[in-house]
mmCIF file of C-alpha atoms in Angstrom:
data_model
loop_
_atom_site.group_PDB
_atom_site.id
_atom_site.type_symbol
_atom_site.label_atom_id
_atom_site.label_comp_id
_atom_site.label_asym_id
_atom_site.label_seq_id
_atom_site.Cartn_x
_atom_site.Cartn_y
_atom_site.Cartn_z
ATOM 1 C CA MET A 1240 -13.486 -5.710 -12.364
ATOM 2 C CA ASP A 1241 -12.243 -8.264 -10.109
ATOM 3 C CA ASN A 1242 -14.798 -8.139 -6.963
ATOM 4 C CA GLN A 1243 -11.804 -8.282 -4.357
ATOM 5 C CA LEU A 1244 -10.422 -5.421 -6.262
ATOM 6 C CA ILE A 1245 -11.274 -1.728 -4.269
ATOM 7 C CA SER A 1246 -10.176 1.834 -5.476
ATOM 8 C CA THR A 1247 -8.527 3.779 -3.822
ATOM 9 C CA THR A 1248 -11.169 6.328 -3.870
ATOM 10 C CA GLN A 1249 -13.481 3.734 -2.812
ATOM 11 C CA ALA A 1250 -10.949 3.319 0.114
ATOM 12 C CA VAL A 1251 -11.002 6.851 1.013
ATOM 13 C CA ASP A 1252 -14.023 8.563 0.080
ATOM 14 C CA PRO A 1253 -16.875 6.824 2.751
ATOM 15 C CA VAL A 1254 -14.227 7.153 5.285
ATOM 16 C CA PHE A 1255 -14.387 10.594 5.452
ATOM 17 C CA ILE A 1256 -18.111 10.842 4.406
ATOM 18 C CA PHE A 1257 -18.509 9.189 7.199
ATOM 19 C CA ILE A 1258 -16.285 10.563 9.870
ATOM 20 C CA PHE A 1259 -17.502 14.132 8.193
ATOM 21 C CA GLY A 1260 -21.271 13.135 8.874
ATOM 22 C CA ALA A 1261 -20.760 12.108 12.286
ATOM 23 C CA CYS A 1262 -18.419 15.139 13.506
ATOM 24 C CA LEU A 1263 -21.889 17.750 11.598
ATOM 25 C CA VAL A 1264 -24.374 15.494 13.689
ATOM 26 C CA MET A 1265 -22.756 16.404 16.587
ATOM 27 C CA LEU A 1266 -22.470 19.940 16.181
ATOM 28 C CA LEU A 1267 -25.751 20.368 14.969
ATOM 29 C CA GLY A 1268 -26.880 18.328 18.400
ATOM 30 C CA ILE A 1269 -24.451 20.232 20.501
ATOM 31 C CA THR A 1270 -25.512 23.296 19.063
ATOM 32 C CA ALA A 1271 -28.901 23.202 19.450
ATOM 33 C CA ALA A 1272 -29.275 21.915 22.539
ATOM 34 C CA MET A 1273 -26.542 24.433 24.055
ATOM 35 C CA ILE A 1274 -29.224 27.047 22.381
ATOM 36 C CA LEU A 1275 -32.137 25.298 24.186
ATOM 37 C CA PHE A 1276 -30.824 25.045 27.253
ATOM 38 C CA VAL A 1277 -30.128 29.053 26.575
ATOM 39 C CA VAL A 1278 -33.806 30.004 25.905
ATOM 40 C CA ARG A 1279 -35.799 27.417 28.593
ATOM 41 C CA TYR A 1280 -33.437 27.487 31.373
ATOM 42 C CA ARG A 1281 -31.769 31.361 31.216
ATOM 43 C CA ARG A 1282 -31.882 32.735 34.886
ATOM 44 C CA SER A 1283 -35.459 35.417 33.912
ATOM 45 C CA ARG A 1284 -37.029 32.520 33.440
ATOM 46 C CA SER A 1285 -35.461 30.491 36.308
ATOM 47 C CA PRO A 1286 -34.132 32.765 38.527
ATOM 48 C CA GLU A 1287 -33.357 30.146 41.669
ATOM 49 C CA PRO A 1288 -32.311 26.124 41.276
ATOM 50 C CA THR A 1289 -35.968 24.012 41.661
ATOM 51 C CA SER A 1290 -33.521 20.665 41.706
ATOM 52 C CA ASP A 1291 -30.708 19.560 43.760
ATOM 53 C CA ARG A 1292 -29.726 16.632 41.732
ATOM 54 C CA ASP A 1293 -25.617 16.014 41.557
ATOM 55 C CA GLY A 1294 -24.926 13.593 38.942
ATOM 56 C CA SER A 1295 -27.078 10.965 36.800
ATOM 57 C CA LEU A 1296 -25.571 7.246 36.447
ATOM 58 C CA TRP A 1297 -26.758 6.791 33.476
ATOM 59 C CA LEU A 1298 -26.525 9.959 31.291
ATOM 60 C CA GLU A 1299 -22.508 9.624 32.473
ATOM 61 C CA ILE A 1300 -22.866 5.993 31.060
ATOM 62 C CA VAL A 1301 -24.025 7.240 28.061
ATOM 63 C CA TRP A 1302 -21.942 10.459 27.161
ATOM 64 C CA THR A 1303 -19.034 7.924 28.156
ATOM 65 C CA LEU A 1304 -19.957 4.821 26.138
ATOM 66 C CA LEU A 1305 -21.286 6.691 22.857
ATOM 67 C CA PRO A 1306 -18.015 8.859 22.238
ATOM 68 C CA THR A 1307 -16.102 5.145 22.480
ATOM 69 C CA LEU A 1308 -18.166 3.696 19.729
ATOM 70 C CA LEU A 1309 -18.020 6.359 17.582
ATOM 71 C CA VAL A 1310 -13.839 6.451 18.113
ATOM 72 C CA LEU A 1311 -13.822 3.033 17.294
ATOM 73 C CA ALA A 1312 -16.567 3.096 14.418
ATOM 74 C CA MET A 1313 -14.008 5.625 12.828
ATOM 75 C CA PHE A 1314 -10.656 3.716 13.504
ATOM 76 C CA TYR A 1315 -12.609 0.533 12.276
ATOM 77 C CA TYR A 1316 -13.262 2.745 9.043
ATOM 78 C CA GLY A 1317 -9.841 4.177 8.910
ATOM 79 C CA TRP A 1318 -7.760 1.424 9.454
ATOM 80 C CA SER A 1319 -9.638 -0.853 6.626
ATOM 81 C CA GLY A 1320 -9.211 1.979 4.627
ATOM 82 C CA TYR A 1321 -5.621 1.901 4.931
ATOM 83 C CA LEU A 1322 -4.663 -1.981 4.674
ATOM 84 C CA THR A 1323 -6.604 -1.212 1.121
ATOM 85 C CA LEU A 1324 -4.257 1.453 0.039
ATOM 86 C CA ARG A 1325 -1.052 -0.512 1.028
ATOM 87 C CA THR A 1326 -2.131 -3.822 0.055
ATOM 88 C CA VAL A 1327 -1.405 -4.168 -3.815
ATOM 89 C CA PRO A 1328 -4.142 -6.004 -6.332
ATOM 90 C CA LYS A 1329 -2.155 -9.354 -7.472
ATOM 91 C CA GLY A 1330 -1.736 -8.775 -11.906
ATOM 92 C CA ALA A 1331 -0.947 -4.714 -10.686
ATOM 93 C CA LEU A 1332 1.004 -2.690 -13.326
ATOM 94 C CA GLN A 1333 4.568 -2.443 -12.312
ATOM 95 C CA THR A 1334 5.800 1.477 -12.484
ATOM 96 C CA LYS A 1335 8.656 3.642 -10.955
ATOM 97 C CA ALA A 1336 8.335 7.550 -10.289
ATOM 98 C CA VAL A 1337 11.171 8.745 -9.669
ATOM 99 C CA ALA A 1338 11.772 12.300 -8.364
ATOM 100 C CA ARG A 1339 14.171 15.340 -8.219
ATOM 101 C CA MET A 1340 14.338 18.737 -7.724
ATOM 102 C CA TRP A 1341 12.044 19.330 -9.085
ATOM 103 C CA ALA A 1342 10.886 16.568 -11.566
ATOM 104 C CA TRP A 1343 8.974 13.725 -11.929
ATOM 105 C CA SER A 1344 10.011 11.131 -14.396
ATOM 106 C CA PHE A 1345 8.866 7.523 -14.810
ATOM 107 C CA GLN A 1346 9.791 4.271 -15.819
ATOM 108 C CA TYR A 1347 8.289 1.152 -16.875
ATOM 109 C CA GLU A 1348 9.322 -2.284 -17.060
ATOM 110 C CA ASN A 1349 10.495 -3.229 -20.152
ATOM 111 C CA GLY A 1350 12.956 -0.014 -19.866
ATOM 112 C CA LYS A 1351 10.539 2.516 -21.019
ATOM 113 C CA THR A 1352 10.841 6.381 -19.720
ATOM 114 C CA SER A 1353 8.644 8.836 -19.754
ATOM 115 C CA ASP A 1354 7.863 12.439 -18.039
ATOM 116 C CA LYS A 1355 3.818 11.518 -17.671
ATOM 117 C CA LEU A 1356 3.061 8.629 -16.004
ATOM 118 C CA TYR A 1357 1.154 6.635 -18.463
ATOM 119 C CA VAL A 1358 -1.797 3.845 -17.122
ATOM 120 C CA PRO A 1359 -4.074 1.927 -18.515
ATOM 121 C CA VAL A 1360 -7.660 2.528 -17.864
ATOM 122 C CA GLY A 1361 -9.350 -0.265 -15.084
ATOM 123 C CA LYS A 1362 -6.020 -1.519 -14.356
ATOM 124 C CA PRO A 1363 -4.446 -1.501 -10.662
ATOM 125 C CA VAL A 1364 -0.985 0.530 -11.200
ATOM 126 C CA GLN A 1365 1.961 0.446 -8.690
ATOM 127 C CA VAL A 1366 4.085 3.196 -8.203
ATOM 128 C CA ASN A 1367 7.434 2.700 -6.707
ATOM 129 C CA LEU A 1368 8.771 5.543 -5.261
ATOM 130 C CA GLU A 1369 12.395 6.592 -5.424
ATOM 131 C CA SER A 1370 14.300 10.405 -4.676
ATOM 132 C CA LYS A 1371 17.101 10.943 -5.978
ATOM 133 C CA ASP A 1372 18.117 14.119 -3.649
ATOM 134 C CA VAL A 1373 15.657 15.249 -1.134
ATOM 135 C CA ILE A 1374 12.512 14.141 0.509
ATOM 136 C CA HIS A 1375 9.721 14.777 -2.078
ATOM 137 C CA GLY A 1376 5.519 14.229 -1.709
ATOM 138 C CA PHE A 1377 3.364 11.987 -4.649
ATOM 139 C CA PHE A 1378 0.269 13.508 -4.328
ATOM 140 C CA VAL A 1379 -2.563 12.328 -6.173
ATOM 141 C CA PRO A 1380 -5.724 14.051 -5.443
ATOM 142 C CA ALA A 1381 -7.982 12.391 -8.244
ATOM 143 C CA PHE A 1382 -6.603 9.077 -6.413
ATOM 144 C CA ARG A 1383 -6.786 9.870 -2.722
ATOM 145 C CA ILE A 1384 -3.155 8.863 -2.853
ATOM 146 C CA LYS A 1385 -0.446 11.129 -0.791
ATOM 147 C CA ARG A 1386 2.924 9.089 0.271
ATOM 148 C CA ASP A 1387 6.438 10.886 0.750
ATOM 149 C CA VAL A 1388 9.245 9.990 -1.283
ATOM 150 C CA VAL A 1389 12.642 9.656 0.646
ATOM 151 C CA PRO A 1390 16.091 9.092 -0.146
ATOM 152 C CA GLY A 1391 17.059 5.556 0.223
ATOM 153 C CA MET A 1392 13.685 4.339 1.777
ATOM 154 C CA LYS A 1393 11.274 1.697 -0.371
ATOM 155 C CA ASN A 1394 7.662 2.964 -0.464
ATOM 156 C CA HIS A 1395 4.920 2.866 -3.083
ATOM 157 C CA VAL A 1396 1.484 3.827 -3.270
ATOM 158 C CA TRP A 1397 -0.826 1.962 -6.052
ATOM 159 C CA PHE A 1398 -4.384 3.154 -7.751
ATOM 160 C CA VAL A 1399 -6.545 2.916 -10.382
ATOM 161 C CA ALA A 1400 -8.109 5.352 -13.011
ATOM 162 C CA SER A 1401 -11.579 4.049 -13.710
ATOM 163 C CA ARG A 1402 -11.780 6.332 -16.209
ATOM 164 C CA PRO A 1403 -9.544 8.000 -19.208
ATOM 165 C CA GLY A 1404 -8.345 11.685 -18.187
ATOM 166 C CA SER A 1405 -5.331 14.141 -17.755
ATOM 167 C CA TYR A 1406 -5.055 13.856 -13.747
ATOM 168 C CA ASP A 1407 -2.303 16.300 -11.663
ATOM 169 C CA ILE A 1408 0.658 15.246 -9.582
ATOM 170 C CA TYR A 1409 1.845 17.205 -6.554
ATOM 171 C CA CYS A 1410 4.826 17.395 -5.150
ATOM 172 C CA SER A 1411 3.307 17.372 -0.614
ATOM 173 C CA GLN A 1412 6.704 18.111 1.219
ATOM 174 C CA TYR A 1413 8.705 21.327 0.678
ATOM 175 C CA CYS A 1414 11.623 20.591 -1.557
ATOM 176 C CA GLY A 1415 13.059 24.027 -2.343
ATOM 177 C CA THR A 1416 12.930 26.605 -4.650
ATOM 178 C CA GLY A 1417 11.402 25.269 -7.373
ATOM 179 C CA HIS A 1418 8.857 23.142 -5.050
ATOM 180 C CA SER A 1419 5.864 24.901 -7.113
ATOM 181 C CA ALA A 1420 6.224 23.804 -10.208
ATOM 182 C CA MET A 1421 7.187 20.346 -9.542
ATOM 183 C CA ILE A 1422 3.793 19.045 -10.951
ATOM 184 C CA GLY A 1423 3.478 16.288 -13.537
ATOM 185 C CA LYS A 1424 1.049 14.256 -15.455
ATOM 186 C CA VAL A 1425 -1.267 10.819 -14.546
ATOM 187 C CA GLU A 1426 -2.126 10.355 -18.610
ATOM 188 C CA ALA A 1427 -4.888 7.348 -17.875
ATOM 189 C CA VAL A 1428 -5.541 5.939 -21.837
ATOM 190 C CA PRO A 1429 -7.665 2.877 -23.030
ATOM 191 C CA GLU A 1430 -5.720 -0.331 -22.241
ATOM 192 C CA ALA A 1431 -5.225 -0.765 -25.925
ATOM 193 C CA GLN A 1432 -3.931 2.049 -26.522
ATOM 194 C CA PHE A 1433 -1.724 2.298 -23.834
ATOM 195 C CA THR A 1434 -0.179 -1.540 -24.364
ATOM 196 C CA ALA A 1435 0.606 0.127 -27.949
ATOM 197 C CA TRP A 1436 2.356 3.258 -26.650
ATOM 198 C CA LEU A 1437 4.377 1.057 -23.832
ATOM 199 C CA ASN A 1438 5.813 -1.065 -27.012
ATOM 200 C CA GLU A 1439 6.201 1.032 -29.308
ATOM 201 C CA ALA A 1440 9.908 1.129 -30.734
ATOM 202 C CA LYS A 1441 11.750 4.633 -31.272
ATOM 203 C CA GLU A 1442 11.531 5.595 -34.972
ATOM 204 C CA GLU A 1443 15.560 6.665 -36.174
ATOM 205 C CA LYS A 1444 14.747 9.462 -38.184
ATOM 206 C CA GLU A 1445 14.318 11.299 -34.662
ATOM 207 C CA GLY A 1446 17.897 11.522 -34.312
ATOM 208 C CA ASP A 1447 19.382 13.610 -32.099
ATOM 209 C CA GLU A 1448 16.232 15.501 -30.906
ATOM 210 C CA GLY A 1449 14.503 12.034 -30.015
ATOM 211 C CA MET A 1450 17.594 11.086 -27.745
ATOM 212 C CA ALA A 1451 17.410 14.972 -26.827
ATOM 213 C CA HIS A 1452 13.951 14.435 -25.743
ATOM 214 C CA GLU A 1453 15.030 10.853 -23.834
ATOM 215 C CA VAL A 1454 17.308 12.525 -21.821
ATOM 216 C CA PHE A 1455 14.942 15.121 -20.467
ATOM 217 C CA GLU A 1456 12.114 12.741 -19.303
ATOM 218 C CA LYS A 1457 14.608 10.339 -17.896
ATOM 219 C CA PHE A 1458 16.811 12.920 -15.724
ATOM 220 C CA GLY A 1459 13.564 15.557 -15.360
ATOM 221 C CA CYS A 1460 15.215 18.348 -17.044
ATOM 222 C CA LEU A 1461 12.074 20.530 -18.358
ATOM 223 C CA GLY A 1462 11.510 20.336 -14.421
ATOM 224 C CA CYS A 1463 13.752 23.357 -14.055
ATOM 225 C CA HIS A 1464 14.266 24.351 -18.024
ATOM 226 C CA SER A 1465 12.069 26.000 -20.669
ATOM 227 C CA THR A 1466 12.640 25.538 -23.918
ATOM 228 C CA ASP A 1467 10.448 28.430 -24.774
ATOM 229 C CA GLY A 1468 11.583 31.040 -22.839
ATOM 230 C CA SER A 1469 9.755 31.518 -20.067
ATOM 231 C CA GLN A 1470 11.172 31.416 -16.347
ATOM 232 C CA LYS A 1471 12.024 28.817 -14.701
ATOM 233 C CA VAL A 1472 14.333 27.837 -11.827
ATOM 234 C CA GLY A 1473 16.783 27.152 -13.909
ATOM 235 C CA PRO A 1474 18.057 29.275 -17.208
ATOM 236 C CA THR A 1475 15.975 28.748 -20.392
ATOM 237 C CA PHE A 1476 17.121 26.881 -23.493
ATOM 238 C CA LYS A 1477 16.532 28.736 -25.974
ATOM 239 C CA GLY A 1478 18.362 31.087 -27.413
ATOM 240 C CA LEU A 1479 21.183 30.143 -24.703
ATOM 241 C CA TYR A 1480 23.769 28.773 -27.827
ATOM 242 C CA GLY A 1481 26.415 31.438 -28.442
ATOM 243 C CA SER A 1482 24.894 33.890 -26.118
ATOM 244 C CA LYS A 1483 26.837 35.897 -22.819
ATOM 245 C CA VAL A 1484 26.273 33.953 -19.513
ATOM 246 C CA ASN A 1485 27.884 35.573 -16.372
ATOM 247 C CA VAL A 1486 29.017 32.585 -14.236
ATOM 248 C CA THR A 1487 30.504 32.138 -11.016
ATOM 249 C CA ARG A 1488 33.862 29.622 -11.669
ATOM 250 C CA GLY A 1489 35.885 28.681 -8.489
ATOM 251 C CA GLY A 1490 34.436 31.513 -6.160
ATOM 252 C CA LYS A 1491 35.524 33.838 -8.976
ATOM 253 C CA LYS A 1492 32.964 35.270 -11.209
ATOM 254 C CA GLU A 1493 33.158 35.534 -15.357
ATOM 255 C CA THR A 1494 31.507 35.983 -18.756
ATOM 256 C CA VAL A 1495 31.743 33.226 -20.690
ATOM 257 C CA THR A 1496 30.203 32.300 -24.440
ATOM 258 C CA ALA A 1497 27.443 29.427 -24.116
ATOM 259 C CA ASP A 1498 29.148 27.162 -27.161
ATOM 260 C CA ASP A 1499 29.581 23.347 -27.628
ATOM 261 C CA GLY A 1500 32.238 23.215 -24.542
ATOM 262 C CA TYR A 1501 30.544 25.403 -22.441
ATOM 263 C CA LEU A 1502 27.429 23.571 -22.433
ATOM 264 C CA THR A 1503 28.793 20.224 -22.549
ATOM 265 C CA GLU A 1504 30.161 20.961 -19.294
ATOM 266 C CA SER A 1505 27.636 22.256 -17.530
ATOM 267 C CA ILE A 1506 25.732 18.949 -18.118
ATOM 268 C CA LYS A 1507 28.240 16.337 -16.755
ATOM 269 C CA THR A 1508 29.725 18.964 -14.278
ATOM 270 C CA PRO A 1509 26.808 21.451 -13.840
ATOM 271 C CA ALA A 1510 28.556 22.445 -10.182
ATOM 272 C CA ALA A 1511 31.625 23.776 -12.417
ATOM 273 C CA ALA A 1512 30.111 26.768 -13.178
ATOM 274 C CA ILE A 1513 26.999 28.132 -11.626
ATOM 275 C CA VAL A 1514 24.961 30.929 -13.363
ATOM 276 C CA GLU A 1515 24.575 33.843 -11.641
ATOM 277 C CA GLY A 1516 20.981 34.840 -10.133
ATOM 278 C CA PHE A 1517 20.005 30.868 -10.140
ATOM 279 C CA PRO A 1518 20.481 28.142 -7.189
ATOM 280 C CA PRO A 1519 23.289 26.170 -6.985
ATOM 281 C CA ILE A 1520 20.947 22.740 -7.219
ATOM 282 C CA MET A 1521 21.501 20.752 -10.264
ATOM 283 C CA PRO A 1522 22.427 17.251 -9.755
ATOM 284 C CA ALA A 1523 25.393 15.683 -12.346
ATOM 285 C CA PRO A 1524 23.236 13.114 -14.425
ATOM 286 C CA GLU A 1525 24.451 10.032 -13.390
ATOM 287 C CA GLY A 1526 25.575 7.738 -16.809
ATOM 288 C CA ILE A 1527 24.540 9.803 -18.718
ATOM 289 C CA THR A 1528 26.837 8.680 -22.333
ATOM 290 C CA ASP A 1529 29.099 11.077 -24.248
ATOM 291 C CA ALA A 1530 26.111 10.393 -27.394
ATOM 292 C CA GLN A 1531 23.136 11.939 -25.146
ATOM 293 C CA VAL A 1532 25.059 15.242 -24.529
ATOM 294 C CA LYS A 1533 25.725 15.763 -27.668
ATOM 295 C CA ALA A 1534 22.201 15.069 -28.373
ATOM 296 C CA VAL A 1535 21.265 17.750 -25.566
ATOM 297 C CA VAL A 1536 23.651 20.374 -27.244
ATOM 298 C CA GLU A 1537 22.497 20.124 -30.660
ATOM 299 C CA PHE A 1538 19.012 20.012 -29.560
ATOM 300 C CA ILE A 1539 19.839 23.359 -27.757
ATOM 301 C CA LYS A 1540 21.803 25.041 -30.904
ATOM 302 C CA GLY A 1541 18.019 25.025 -32.515
ATOM 303 C CA LEU A 1542 16.199 26.427 -30.056
ATOM 304 C CA LYS A 1543 16.946 30.253 -31.007
#
């Protein structure tokens, strides 16, 4: 790795250790001095003052100068670490993280999308942040990176995964009822494996199922809807087709059958009929095609 390349972990951890260490030394020193003075100069031992001095120039200089130098040192290390976090190394892999309630989706320069952020080990990665609805927060504790994702504002983070593994992505800003479930993954893999994954072509045999999964990844559908019957922010897809659903349409409650027409309407215009017991927050998927809608409907049909 380039000698000038420093990982975000290396930028943050030394600053934390330095500040924590300085605070710990001060805590122990002040506590020890306090105990010594309480024991040595207690009233029972020295009932009357033995000195009439009311100040010390050198003492005041010391306790003013030392904290000033300590704070300046903290500022220096913190500022240098901040510059490292905001200066992206040359040649970094460019990706985009798209946040929406309540899921992450990731896009690469060749047009590939994924619901996980795949990255090569040992290479810098720049993640450009975009929100489709409210303020989110891109937070990966393993790499010490956290940045707000604000609608209409350009922002980014970068990091280097030093070893293969799976690392959690959290949303650090409360973004609604599904906030706690908005968890993504960074999958760090060897460079050769990443290149093969990035450039692999989709197989024709995937058909409707493959297209449905592509839609789920692009629009973050599985952040709110499950395919196994488990409870999430939105209705589960499993067993949905053909079932009776209580909805509110135009302010009036009604019961409908989840057939092709209902599912198509729900995908294209989710606010048209709100399912009872679930919040009316699903955004319309911009740019979705009729073929993609049909593929999703066919996929839901198979989830009995």
